[in-house]
PDB file of C-alpha atoms and ligand atoms in Angstrom:
ATOM      1  CA  MET A 464      -0.008   0.000  -0.021  1.00 90.00           C
ATOM      2  CA  ASN A 465       1.170   3.538  -0.794  1.00 96.00           C
ATOM      3  CA  TYR A 466       0.927   6.556   1.493  1.00 98.00           C
ATOM      4  CA  ILE A 467       1.485  10.311   1.389  1.00 98.00           C
ATOM      5  CA  ILE A 468       2.650  12.430   4.235  1.00 98.00           C
ATOM      6  CA  GLY A 469       1.375  15.999   4.755  1.00 98.00           C
ATOM      7  CA  ILE A 470       3.127  18.523   7.037  1.00 98.00           C
ATOM      8  CA  ASP A 471       1.760  21.827   8.184  1.00 96.00           C
ATOM      9  CA  MET A 472       4.323  24.158   9.742  1.00 94.00           C
ATOM     10  CA  GLY A 473       2.671  27.098  11.414  1.00 87.00           C
ATOM     11  CA  GLY A 474       3.763  29.671  14.000  1.00 81.00           C
ATOM     12  CA  THR A 475       2.963  27.502  17.087  1.00 85.00           C
ATOM     13  CA  TRP A 476       2.540  23.939  15.897  1.00 91.00           C
ATOM     14  CA  LEU A 477       4.051  21.591  13.406  1.00 95.00           C
ATOM     15  CA  ARG A 478       1.400  19.082  12.411  1.00 97.00           C
ATOM     16  CA  ILE A 479       2.090  15.914  10.488  1.00 98.00           C
ATOM     17  CA  ALA A 480      -0.372  13.439   8.943  1.00 98.00           C
ATOM     18  CA  ILE A 481      -0.199  10.283   6.902  1.00 98.00           C
ATOM     19  CA  ALA A 482      -2.956   9.373   4.464  1.00 98.00           C
ATOM     20  CA  ASN A 483      -3.747   6.864   1.731  1.00 96.00           C
ATOM     21  CA  LEU A 484      -3.893   7.964  -1.822  1.00 96.00           C
ATOM     22  CA  ASP A 485      -7.571   9.064  -1.452  1.00 95.00           C
ATOM     23  CA  TYR A 486      -6.319  11.627   1.151  1.00 96.00           C
ATOM     24  CA  LYS A 487      -8.037   9.839   4.029  1.00 96.00           C
ATOM     25  CA  ILE A 488      -5.932  10.645   7.066  1.00 97.00           C
ATOM     26  CA  ILE A 489      -4.856   7.534   8.958  1.00 96.00           C
ATOM     27  CA  ASN A 490      -2.805   9.128  11.742  1.00 97.00           C
ATOM     28  CA  LYS A 491      -1.901  12.680  12.820  1.00 98.00           C
ATOM     29  CA  ALA A 492       0.565  14.179  15.387  1.00 97.00           C
ATOM     30  CA  TYR A 493       1.421  17.649  16.769  1.00 96.00           C
ATOM     31  CA  ILE A 494       4.829  18.924  17.668  1.00 96.00           C
ATOM     32  CA  LYS A 495       5.518  22.307  19.295  1.00 94.00           C
ATOM     33  CA  MET A 496       7.354  24.613  16.868  1.00 92.00           C
ATOM     34  CA  LYS A 497       9.380  25.955  19.850  1.00 92.00           C
ATOM     35  CA  GLU A 498      10.994  22.514  20.265  1.00 93.00           C
ATOM     36  CA  LEU A 499      11.832  22.335  16.566  1.00 93.00           C
ATOM     37  CA  LEU A 500      13.214  25.866  16.405  1.00 92.00           C
ATOM     38  CA  GLU A 501      15.384  25.296  19.485  1.00 93.00           C
ATOM     39  CA  SER A 502      16.882  22.071  18.168  1.00 93.00           C
ATOM     40  CA  PRO A 503      20.509  22.248  16.893  1.00 93.00           C
ATOM     41  CA  SER A 504      19.479  21.326  13.331  1.00 94.00           C
ATOM     42  CA  ILE A 505      15.920  21.876  12.136  1.00 95.00           C
ATOM     43  CA  ILE A 506      16.464  19.553   9.160  1.00 96.00           C
ATOM     44  CA  ASP A 507      17.842  16.687  11.310  1.00 97.00           C
ATOM     45  CA  SER A 508      14.897  17.158  13.721  1.00 97.00           C
ATOM     46  CA  LEU A 509      12.386  17.106  10.864  1.00 97.00           C
ATOM     47  CA  GLU A 510      13.932  13.931   9.490  1.00 97.00           C
ATOM     48  CA  LYS A 511      13.669  12.298  12.941  1.00 97.00           C
ATOM     49  CA  ILE A 512      10.075  13.511  13.434  1.00 97.00           C
ATOM     50  CA  ILE A 513       9.007  12.139  10.015  1.00 98.00           C
ATOM     51  CA  ARG A 514      10.775   8.795  10.421  1.00 97.00           C
ATOM     52  CA  LYS A 515       9.402   8.296  13.939  1.00 97.00           C
ATOM     53  CA  PHE A 516       5.853   9.284  12.922  1.00 98.00           C
ATOM     54  CA  ALA A 517       5.757   7.107   9.816  1.00 97.00           C
ATOM     55  CA  GLY A 518       7.349   4.073  11.448  1.00 96.00           C
ATOM     56  CA  ASP A 519       7.326   0.978   9.275  1.00 95.00           C
ATOM     57  CA  ARG A 520       5.191   2.806   6.640  1.00 96.00           C
ATOM     58  CA  ILE A 521       8.074   5.071   5.719  1.00 96.00           C
ATOM     59  CA  ASN A 522       9.085   2.711   2.925  1.00 96.00           C
ATOM     60  CA  GLU A 523       5.664   2.969   1.439  1.00 97.00           C
ATOM     61  CA  VAL A 524       5.475   6.792   1.607  1.00 97.00           C
ATOM     62  CA  ILE A 525       5.716   7.970  -2.042  1.00 97.00           C
ATOM     63  CA  GLU A 526       5.546  11.781  -1.520  1.00 97.00           C
ATOM     64  CA  ILE A 527       5.680  14.444   1.081  1.00 98.00           C
ATOM     65  CA  GLY A 528       3.714  17.694   0.912  1.00 98.00           C
ATOM     66  CA  PHE A 529       5.091  20.423   3.084  1.00 98.00           C
ATOM     67  CA  ALA A 530       2.832  23.431   3.873  1.00 97.00           C
ATOM     68  CA  ALA A 531       4.494  26.323   5.581  1.00 95.00           C
ATOM     69  CA  ALA A 532       3.425  29.779   6.730  1.00 91.00           C
ATOM     70  CA  GLY A 533       5.392  32.797   5.462  1.00 89.00           C
ATOM     71  CA  LYS A 534       7.187  33.959   2.374  1.00 92.00           C
ATOM     72  CA  LEU A 535       8.493  31.111   0.247  1.00 95.00           C
ATOM     73  CA  ASP A 536      10.697  30.586  -2.816  1.00 95.00           C
ATOM     74  CA  LEU A 537       9.346  27.480  -4.435  1.00 93.00           C
ATOM     75  CA  ASN A 538      12.066  27.465  -7.140  1.00 91.00           C
ATOM     76  CA  LYS A 539      14.645  27.042  -4.405  1.00 94.00           C
ATOM     77  CA  MET A 540      12.488  24.957  -2.016  1.00 94.00           C
ATOM     78  CA  LEU A 541      13.086  27.676   0.505  1.00 96.00           C
ATOM     79  CA  ILE A 542      11.102  29.063   3.399  1.00 95.00           C
ATOM     80  CA  VAL A 543      12.438  32.619   3.247  1.00 95.00           C
ATOM     81  CA  PHE A 544      10.826  33.965   6.341  1.00 88.00           C
ATOM     82  CA  SER A 545       7.846  33.675   8.564  1.00 82.00           C
ATOM     83  CA  PRO A 546       6.473  36.730  10.429  1.00 73.00           C
ATOM     84  CA  ASN A 547       5.181  34.417  13.214  1.00 73.00           C
ATOM     85  CA  SER A 548       8.395  32.523  13.984  1.00 78.00           C
ATOM     86  CA  SER A 549      12.138  32.990  13.975  1.00 80.00           C
ATOM     87  CA  LEU A 550      12.536  30.789  10.883  1.00 85.00           C
ATOM     88  CA  ARG A 551      14.778  32.276   8.184  1.00 90.00           C
ATOM     89  CA  ASN A 552      15.975  30.843   4.855  1.00 93.00           C
ATOM     90  CA  LEU A 553      15.243  27.197   5.536  1.00 94.00           C
ATOM     91  CA  SER A 554      15.897  25.042   2.503  1.00 96.00           C
ATOM     92  CA  LEU A 555      14.039  21.725   2.341  1.00 97.00           C
ATOM     93  CA  SER A 556      16.446  20.236  -0.270  1.00 97.00           C
ATOM     94  CA  PRO A 557      18.664  18.555   2.350  1.00 97.00           C
ATOM     95  CA  LEU A 558      15.575  16.953   3.958  1.00 97.00           C
ATOM     96  CA  GLU A 559      14.576  15.520   0.530  1.00 96.00           C
ATOM     97  CA  GLU A 560      18.082  14.051   0.179  1.00 97.00           C
ATOM     98  CA  LYS A 561      18.069  12.569   3.656  1.00 97.00           C
ATOM     99  CA  LEU A 562      14.623  10.982   3.320  1.00 97.00           C
ATOM    100  CA  LYS A 563      15.092  10.066  -0.352  1.00 96.00           C
ATOM    101  CA  LYS A 564      11.458  11.077  -0.963  1.00 96.00           C
ATOM    102  CA  PRO A 565      10.169  13.867  -3.167  1.00 96.00           C
ATOM    103  CA  ILE A 566       9.019  16.833  -1.134  1.00 97.00           C
ATOM    104  CA  LYS A 567       6.833  19.651  -2.442  1.00 96.00           C
ATOM    105  CA  LEU A 568       6.628  22.940  -0.640  1.00 97.00           C
ATOM    106  CA  ILE A 569       3.516  25.152  -0.663  1.00 96.00           C
ATOM    107  CA  ASN A 570       2.152  27.979   1.452  1.00 95.00           C
ATOM    108  CA  ASP A 571      -0.213  26.782   4.143  1.00 94.00           C
ATOM    109  CA  GLY A 572      -3.095  29.032   3.119  1.00 95.00           C
ATOM    110  CA  VAL A 573      -2.724  27.976  -0.543  1.00 97.00           C
ATOM    111  CA  ALA A 574      -2.670  24.286   0.591  1.00 97.00           C
ATOM    112  CA  ALA A 575      -5.836  24.872   2.564  1.00 97.00           C
ATOM    113  CA  ALA A 576      -7.470  26.558  -0.426  1.00 98.00           C
ATOM    114  CA  LEU A 577      -6.517  23.656  -2.687  1.00 98.00           C
ATOM    115  CA  ALA A 578      -7.945  21.099  -0.263  1.00 98.00           C
ATOM    116  CA  GLU A 579     -11.174  23.046   0.235  1.00 98.00           C
ATOM    117  CA  TRP A 580     -11.516  23.462  -3.544  1.00 98.00           C
ATOM    118  CA  LYS A 581     -10.906  19.803  -4.368  1.00 98.00           C
ATOM    119  CA  ILE A 582     -12.809  18.027  -1.527  1.00 97.00           C
ATOM    120  CA  GLY A 583     -14.232  20.688   0.824  1.00 97.00           C
ATOM    121  CA  SER A 584     -16.350  23.847   0.719  1.00 98.00           C
ATOM    122  CA  GLY A 585     -15.299  24.860  -2.811  1.00 98.00           C
ATOM    123  CA  VAL A 586     -16.172  21.705  -4.752  1.00 97.00           C
ATOM    124  CA  ASN A 587     -17.857  22.472  -8.089  1.00 97.00           C
ATOM    125  CA  HIS A 588     -16.664  26.102  -8.012  1.00 98.00           C
ATOM    126  CA  ASP A 589     -14.224  27.144 -10.793  1.00 98.00           C
ATOM    127  CA  ASN A 590     -13.535  30.489  -9.140  1.00 98.00           C
ATOM    128  CA  PHE A 591     -12.854  30.096  -5.440  1.00 98.00           C
ATOM    129  CA  VAL A 592     -11.263  32.199  -2.701  1.00 98.00           C
ATOM    130  CA  TYR A 593     -10.251  30.814   0.661  1.00 98.00           C
ATOM    131  CA  VAL A 594      -9.506  33.250   3.484  1.00 98.00           C
ATOM    132  CA  ASN A 595      -7.876  32.080   6.711  1.00 96.00           C
ATOM    133  CA  ILE A 596      -8.065  34.372   9.761  1.00 96.00           C
ATOM    134  CA  GLY A 597      -5.908  32.874  12.566  1.00 92.00           C
ATOM    135  CA  SER A 598      -2.843  34.417  14.107  1.00 88.00           C
ATOM    136  CA  GLY A 599      -2.277  36.058  10.709  1.00 91.00           C
ATOM    137  CA  ILE A 600      -4.406  36.369   7.535  1.00 95.00           C
ATOM    138  CA  GLY A 601      -3.688  34.251   4.468  1.00 94.00           C
ATOM    139  CA  GLY A 602      -5.364  31.926   2.006  1.00 97.00           C
ATOM    140  CA  GLY A 603      -5.427  30.887  -1.546  1.00 98.00           C
ATOM    141  CA  ILE A 604      -7.126  31.667  -4.864  1.00 98.00           C
ATOM    142  CA  ILE A 605      -8.426  29.516  -7.697  1.00 98.00           C
ATOM    143  CA  VAL A 606      -9.305  31.395 -10.935  1.00 98.00           C
ATOM    144  CA  ASP A 607     -10.936  29.615 -13.831  1.00 98.00           C
ATOM    145  CA  GLU A 608     -10.021  26.191 -12.320  1.00 97.00           C
ATOM    146  CA  HIS A 609      -6.402  27.287 -11.906  1.00 96.00           C
ATOM    147  CA  LEU A 610      -4.578  27.500  -8.614  1.00 97.00           C
ATOM    148  CA  LEU A 611      -2.615  30.795  -8.412  1.00 96.00           C
ATOM    149  CA  ILE A 612       1.029  30.302  -7.425  1.00 94.00           C
ATOM    150  CA  GLY A 613       3.110  33.319  -8.586  1.00 93.00           C
ATOM    151  CA  LYS A 614       6.759  33.676  -9.567  1.00 93.00           C
ATOM    152  CA  GLU A 615       8.116  32.458  -6.231  1.00 92.00           C
ATOM    153  CA  GLY A 616       4.962  30.910  -4.755  1.00 92.00           C
ATOM    154  CA  ASN A 617       3.514  33.923  -2.978  1.00 92.00           C
ATOM    155  CA  ALA A 618       0.496  34.970  -5.142  1.00 92.00           C
ATOM    156  CA  HIS A 619      -1.901  35.006  -2.252  1.00 90.00           C
ATOM    157  CA  GLU A 620      -0.372  37.139   0.467  1.00 93.00           C
ATOM    158  CA  PHE A 621      -3.511  39.218   0.807  1.00 96.00           C
ATOM    159  CA  GLY A 622      -2.991  39.514   4.558  1.00 96.00           C
ATOM    160  CA  HIS A 623      -0.413  42.123   3.664  1.00 95.00           C
ATOM    161  CA  MET A 624      -2.783  43.974   1.372  1.00 96.00           C
ATOM    162  CA  ILE A 625      -2.908  47.602   2.385  1.00 97.00           C
ATOM    163  CA  ILE A 626      -6.371  48.440   3.628  1.00 97.00           C
ATOM    164  CA  ASP A 627      -5.560  51.600   5.609  1.00 97.00           C
ATOM    165  CA  ILE A 628      -4.011  54.428   3.553  1.00 96.00           C
ATOM    166  CA  HIS A 629      -2.983  56.111   6.770  1.00 97.00           C
ATOM    167  CA  GLY A 630      -0.973  53.082   7.812  1.00 97.00           C
ATOM    168  CA  THR A 631      -2.066  53.486  11.413  1.00 97.00           C
ATOM    169  CA  LEU A 632      -1.003  50.074  12.632  1.00 98.00           C
ATOM    170  CA  VAL A 633       2.314  48.237  11.950  1.00 97.00           C
ATOM    171  CA  CYS A 634       2.175  44.651  10.745  1.00 95.00           C
ATOM    172  CA  ARG A 635       4.378  41.906  12.148  1.00 91.00           C
ATOM    173  CA  CYS A 636       6.121  41.917   8.697  1.00 89.00           C
ATOM    174  CA  GLY A 637       7.130  45.539   9.335  1.00 93.00           C
ATOM    175  CA  GLY A 638       4.741  47.064   6.793  1.00 96.00           C
ATOM    176  CA  ARG A 639       2.060  49.607   7.644  1.00 98.00           C
ATOM    177  CA  GLY A 640      -1.707  49.441   7.133  1.00 98.00           C
ATOM    178  CA  HIS A 641      -1.724  45.688   6.251  1.00 98.00           C
ATOM    179  CA  TRP A 642      -5.021  43.872   6.659  1.00 98.00           C
ATOM    180  CA  GLU A 643      -3.655  41.254   9.144  1.00 96.00           C
ATOM    181  CA  ALA A 644      -2.330  44.007  11.406  1.00 97.00           C
ATOM    182  CA  TYR A 645      -5.889  44.908  12.207  1.00 98.00           C
ATOM    183  CA  THR A 646      -8.174  41.830  12.281  1.00 98.00           C
ATOM    184  CA  SER A 647      -6.023  38.711  12.652  1.00 96.00           C
ATOM    185  CA  GLY A 648      -5.804  37.095  16.069  1.00 94.00           C
ATOM    186  CA  ASN A 649      -2.612  38.970  16.729  1.00 93.00           C
ATOM    187  CA  GLY A 650      -3.669  42.198  14.956  1.00 97.00           C
ATOM    188  CA  LEU A 651      -6.907  42.464  16.826  1.00 97.00           C
ATOM    189  CA  LEU A 652      -4.982  43.023  20.082  1.00 97.00           C
ATOM    190  CA  ASN A 653      -3.301  46.168  18.676  1.00 97.00           C
ATOM    191  CA  TYR A 654      -6.522  47.293  16.978  1.00 98.00           C
ATOM    192  CA  CYS A 655      -8.398  47.057  20.333  1.00 98.00           C
ATOM    193  CA  SER A 656      -5.684  49.140  22.023  1.00 98.00           C
ATOM    194  CA  PHE A 657      -5.868  51.675  19.181  1.00 98.00           C
ATOM    195  CA  LEU A 658      -9.687  51.949  19.258  1.00 98.00           C
ATOM    196  CA  ALA A 659      -9.690  52.106  23.105  1.00 97.00           C
ATOM    197  CA  LYS A 660      -7.944  55.429  23.021  1.00 96.00           C
ATOM    198  CA  SER A 661     -10.878  57.276  21.509  1.00 96.00           C
ATOM    199  CA  PHE A 662     -13.905  55.247  22.804  1.00 97.00           C
ATOM    200  CA  GLU A 663     -15.914  57.373  25.134  1.00 95.00           C
ATOM    201  CA  ILE A 664     -17.959  54.866  27.197  1.00 95.00           C
ATOM    202  CA  ARG A 665     -16.069  53.038  29.992  1.00 95.00           C
ATOM    203  CA  THR A 666     -16.970  49.369  29.695  1.00 97.00           C
ATOM    204  CA  GLU A 667     -15.601  46.265  31.423  1.00 97.00           C
ATOM    205  CA  PHE A 668     -13.770  45.159  28.253  1.00 98.00           C
ATOM    206  CA  LEU A 669     -12.387  48.690  27.607  1.00 98.00           C
ATOM    207  CA  ASN A 670     -10.890  48.633  31.074  1.00 97.00           C
ATOM    208  CA  LYS A 671      -9.352  45.230  30.373  1.00 97.00           C
ATOM    209  CA  VAL A 672      -7.849  46.548  27.087  1.00 97.00           C
ATOM    210  CA  LEU A 673      -6.460  49.635  28.857  1.00 96.00           C
ATOM    211  CA  SER A 674      -4.834  47.377  31.497  1.00 96.00           C
ATOM    212  CA  GLY A 675      -3.174  45.494  28.613  1.00 94.00           C
ATOM    213  CA  ASN A 676      -4.392  42.101  29.935  1.00 94.00           C
ATOM    214  CA  PHE A 677      -6.757  40.589  27.346  1.00 97.00           C
ATOM    215  CA  THR A 678      -7.002  38.106  24.509  1.00 95.00           C
ATOM    216  CA  SER A 679      -8.463  38.277  20.977  1.00 94.00           C
ATOM    217  CA  ARG A 680     -10.943  35.501  22.067  1.00 95.00           C
ATOM    218  CA  GLU A 681     -12.298  37.852  24.719  1.00 97.00           C
ATOM    219  CA  VAL A 682     -13.201  40.551  22.149  1.00 97.00           C
ATOM    220  CA  PHE A 683     -15.894  38.164  20.793  1.00 97.00           C
ATOM    221  CA  GLU A 684     -16.908  36.846  24.231  1.00 97.00           C
ATOM    222  CA  TYR A 685     -17.520  40.365  25.522  1.00 98.00           C
ATOM    223  CA  ALA A 686     -19.311  41.458  22.343  1.00 98.00           C
ATOM    224  CA  ARG A 687     -21.587  38.458  22.679  1.00 97.00           C
ATOM    225  CA  ILE A 688     -22.684  39.520  26.195  1.00 97.00           C
ATOM    226  CA  GLY A 689     -23.364  43.103  25.095  1.00 97.00           C
ATOM    227  CA  ASP A 690     -20.192  45.001  26.066  1.00 98.00           C
ATOM    228  CA  GLU A 691     -20.417  48.153  23.965  1.00 98.00           C
ATOM    229  CA  PHE A 692     -16.720  48.575  23.323  1.00 98.00           C
ATOM    230  CA  ALA A 693     -16.173  44.907  22.352  1.00 98.00           C
ATOM    231  CA  TYR A 694     -19.199  45.137  20.040  1.00 97.00           C
ATOM    232  CA  TYR A 695     -17.749  48.284  18.462  1.00 98.00           C
ATOM    233  CA  VAL A 696     -14.359  46.525  17.869  1.00 98.00           C
ATOM    234  CA  VAL A 697     -16.083  43.505  16.230  1.00 98.00           C
ATOM    235  CA  LYS A 698     -18.130  45.841  14.002  1.00 97.00           C
ATOM    236  CA  GLU A 699     -15.073  47.785  12.927  1.00 98.00           C
ATOM    237  CA  ALA A 700     -13.101  44.570  12.385  1.00 98.00           C
ATOM    238  CA  ASN A 701     -15.915  43.179  10.241  1.00 98.00           C
ATOM    239  CA  ARG A 702     -15.940  46.398   8.226  1.00 97.00           C
ATOM    240  CA  LEU A 703     -12.238  46.028   7.578  1.00 98.00           C
ATOM    241  CA  ASN A 704     -12.616  42.369   6.750  1.00 98.00           C
ATOM    242  CA  GLY A 705     -15.381  43.447   4.375  1.00 98.00           C
ATOM    243  CA  ILE A 706     -12.919  45.821   2.684  1.00 98.00           C
ATOM    244  CA  GLY A 707     -10.381  43.014   2.344  1.00 98.00           C
ATOM    245  CA  LEU A 708     -12.963  40.639   0.917  1.00 98.00           C
ATOM    246  CA  ALA A 709     -14.416  43.249  -1.427  1.00 98.00           C
ATOM    247  CA  ASN A 710     -10.902  43.817  -2.846  1.00 98.00           C
ATOM    248  CA  LEU A 711     -10.528  40.055  -3.418  1.00 98.00           C
ATOM    249  CA  ILE A 712     -14.006  39.846  -4.999  1.00 98.00           C
ATOM    250  CA  ASN A 713     -13.150  42.676  -7.391  1.00 98.00           C
ATOM    251  CA  LEU A 714      -9.807  41.111  -8.308  1.00 97.00           C
ATOM    252  CA  TYR A 715     -10.822  37.505  -8.751  1.00 98.00           C
ATOM    253  CA  ASP A 716     -14.642  37.416  -9.148  1.00 98.00           C
ATOM    254  CA  PRO A 717     -15.112  34.159  -7.123  1.00 98.00           C
ATOM    255  CA  SER A 718     -18.450  32.303  -7.119  1.00 98.00           C
ATOM    256  CA  ILE A 719     -17.944  31.419  -3.398  1.00 98.00           C
ATOM    257  CA  ILE A 720     -15.592  32.528  -0.585  1.00 98.00           C
ATOM    258  CA  SER A 721     -14.725  29.978   2.118  1.00 98.00           C
ATOM    259  CA  MET A 722     -13.407  31.173   5.494  1.00 98.00           C
ATOM    260  CA  GLY A 723     -11.433  29.284   8.041  1.00 96.00           C
ATOM    261  CA  GLY A 724      -8.860  29.854  10.810  1.00 94.00           C
ATOM    262  CA  SER A 725      -9.418  29.916  14.587  1.00 92.00           C
ATOM    263  CA  VAL A 726     -10.817  33.534  14.662  1.00 95.00           C
ATOM    264  CA  VAL A 727     -13.504  32.667  12.106  1.00 96.00           C
ATOM    265  CA  ILE A 728     -14.326  29.133  13.211  1.00 93.00           C
ATOM    266  CA  ASN A 729     -14.820  30.135  16.922  1.00 93.00           C
ATOM    267  CA  ASN A 730     -17.033  33.107  15.910  1.00 95.00           C
ATOM    268  CA  ILE A 731     -18.914  32.115  12.746  1.00 95.00           C
ATOM    269  CA  ASP A 732     -22.060  33.880  14.016  1.00 92.00           C
ATOM    270  CA  MET A 733     -20.282  37.199  14.556  1.00 95.00           C
ATOM    271  CA  ILE A 734     -18.161  37.233  11.434  1.00 96.00           C
ATOM    272  CA  ILE A 735     -19.778  35.449   8.443  1.00 96.00           C
ATOM    273  CA  ASN A 736     -23.252  37.001   8.574  1.00 93.00           C
ATOM    274  CA  PRO A 737     -22.071  40.564   9.009  1.00 95.00           C
ATOM    275  CA  LEU A 738     -19.563  40.030   6.179  1.00 97.00           C
ATOM    276  CA  ARG A 739     -22.364  39.011   3.833  1.00 96.00           C
ATOM    277  CA  PHE A 740     -23.812  42.487   4.476  1.00 96.00           C
ATOM    278  CA  TYR A 741     -20.509  44.363   4.065  1.00 97.00           C
ATOM    279  CA  ILE A 742     -19.460  42.707   0.754  1.00 97.00           C
ATOM    280  CA  LYS A 743     -22.861  43.653  -0.661  1.00 97.00           C
ATOM    281  CA  GLU A 744     -22.074  47.292   0.270  1.00 96.00           C
ATOM    282  CA  LEU A 745     -18.499  47.336  -0.779  1.00 97.00           C
ATOM    283  CA  SER A 746     -17.818  45.113  -3.801  1.00 97.00           C
ATOM    284  CA  PHE A 747     -18.130  46.226  -7.399  1.00 98.00           C
ATOM    285  CA  ASN A 748     -18.487  42.672  -8.658  1.00 98.00           C
ATOM    286  CA  THR A 749     -21.482  40.551  -7.840  1.00 98.00           C
ATOM    287  CA  PRO A 750     -20.959  39.392  -4.192  1.00 97.00           C
ATOM    288  CA  PRO A 751     -20.573  35.633  -3.825  1.00 98.00           C
ATOM    289  CA  ASP A 752     -21.822  33.697  -0.813  1.00 96.00           C
ATOM    290  CA  ILE A 753     -19.450  33.230   2.163  1.00 97.00           C
ATOM    291  CA  VAL A 754     -19.270  29.822   3.818  1.00 97.00           C
ATOM    292  CA  PRO A 755     -17.151  28.370   6.666  1.00 97.00           C
ATOM    293  CA  SER A 756     -14.367  25.952   5.896  1.00 97.00           C
ATOM    294  CA  LYS A 757     -15.346  22.286   5.731  1.00 97.00           C
ATOM    295  CA  LEU A 758     -12.014  20.649   6.462  1.00 96.00           C
ATOM    296  CA  GLY A 759     -10.946  22.877   9.387  1.00 94.00           C
ATOM    297  CA  GLU A 760      -7.430  22.292  10.607  1.00 92.00           C
ATOM    298  CA  ASN A 761      -6.881  19.336   8.314  1.00 96.00           C
ATOM    299  CA  ALA A 762      -7.178  21.605   5.209  1.00 97.00           C
ATOM    300  CA  PRO A 763      -3.485  22.567   4.965  1.00 97.00           C
ATOM    301  CA  LEU A 764      -2.344  18.960   5.569  1.00 98.00           C
ATOM    302  CA  ILE A 765      -4.613  17.540   2.910  1.00 98.00           C
ATOM    303  CA  GLY A 766      -3.834  20.427   0.542  1.00 98.00           C
ATOM    304  CA  ALA A 767      -0.091  19.815   0.892  1.00 98.00           C
ATOM    305  CA  MET A 768      -0.713  16.141  -0.011  1.00 98.00           C
ATOM    306  CA  ILE A 769      -2.807  17.027  -3.022  1.00 98.00           C
ATOM    307  CA  PHE A 770      -0.154  19.496  -4.184  1.00 97.00           C
ATOM    308  CA  ALA A 771       2.559  16.876  -3.855  1.00 97.00           C
ATOM    309  CA  ARG A 772       0.607  14.296  -5.736  1.00 96.00           C
ATOM    310  CA  GLU A 773      -1.141  16.249  -8.440  1.00 95.00           C
ATOM    311  CA  TYR A 774       1.079  19.303  -9.226  1.00 92.00           C
ATOM    312  CA  ASN A 775       4.050  17.725 -10.913  1.00 81.00           C
ATOM    313  CA  GLU A 776       5.267  20.924 -12.598  1.00 77.00           C
ATOM    314  CA  PHE A 777       6.593  22.128  -9.208  1.00 71.00           C
TER     315      PHE A 777
HETATM  316 ZN1   ZN B1259       2.296  42.673   6.640  1.00 86.20          ZN
END
């Protein structure tokens, strides 16, 4: 029997899965990125992790799909840098040589988009946009049944799209006014602090923000129980998300947008419905429906496997 391995390297977790050739996941494991980044050789550690995880099946693994967050250079099999970790210029070529298995690198958001398009929320849509709002904002785009890749593999970095011409907030990449600096899990913290400065009603959540001790999850929890400041932040965040989505709709004319990532999946009621309203207001092109991701956290793993198996030109 033949197997494929999928790896998803994010800011906090490295996830690894093994599947049969129908992309049915047989086993999955999580490793803390901190452990990997602190090891003397990341490539040696990755080799060990893969061999240990696959066990006896390693000889039957025919390909490895590697999804990674951050800026990539697919021509050089290189993870150039990731705004959410200390990783810099990691080449996967030595790993390929050590394991003697073909490895294909792809951005994690693009991998998730590919999986959602092939077997998830985007099936039967030739024009499909997947937006992931987690610690950052990313995703992938399919236009006329074609997965967009770009010259180095970064044709989807819409989290770094400039949505604020005044560049009020600084993104983790160093740029100003980028979408993810405002409404991603990390960005929302800075956005709350910024909005708190001019909000005139003292609420419980506003006090928490001013004390500096709060989480992005609490924004939605407080909004749900009627805190006026938290509700205002969610409303402003949705308006900015609406601007981001409207830009994507005008660029790519998708027939459906799928949304995933922890911020969306934990707050579907407070994000997807309002966004349906905002994209009607803001987009020039006919607004498509917005649906939640079907594959959840497995999307990047499965997408990396599909990319490894079906995209031989890379
Ligand atoms: Zn940025």
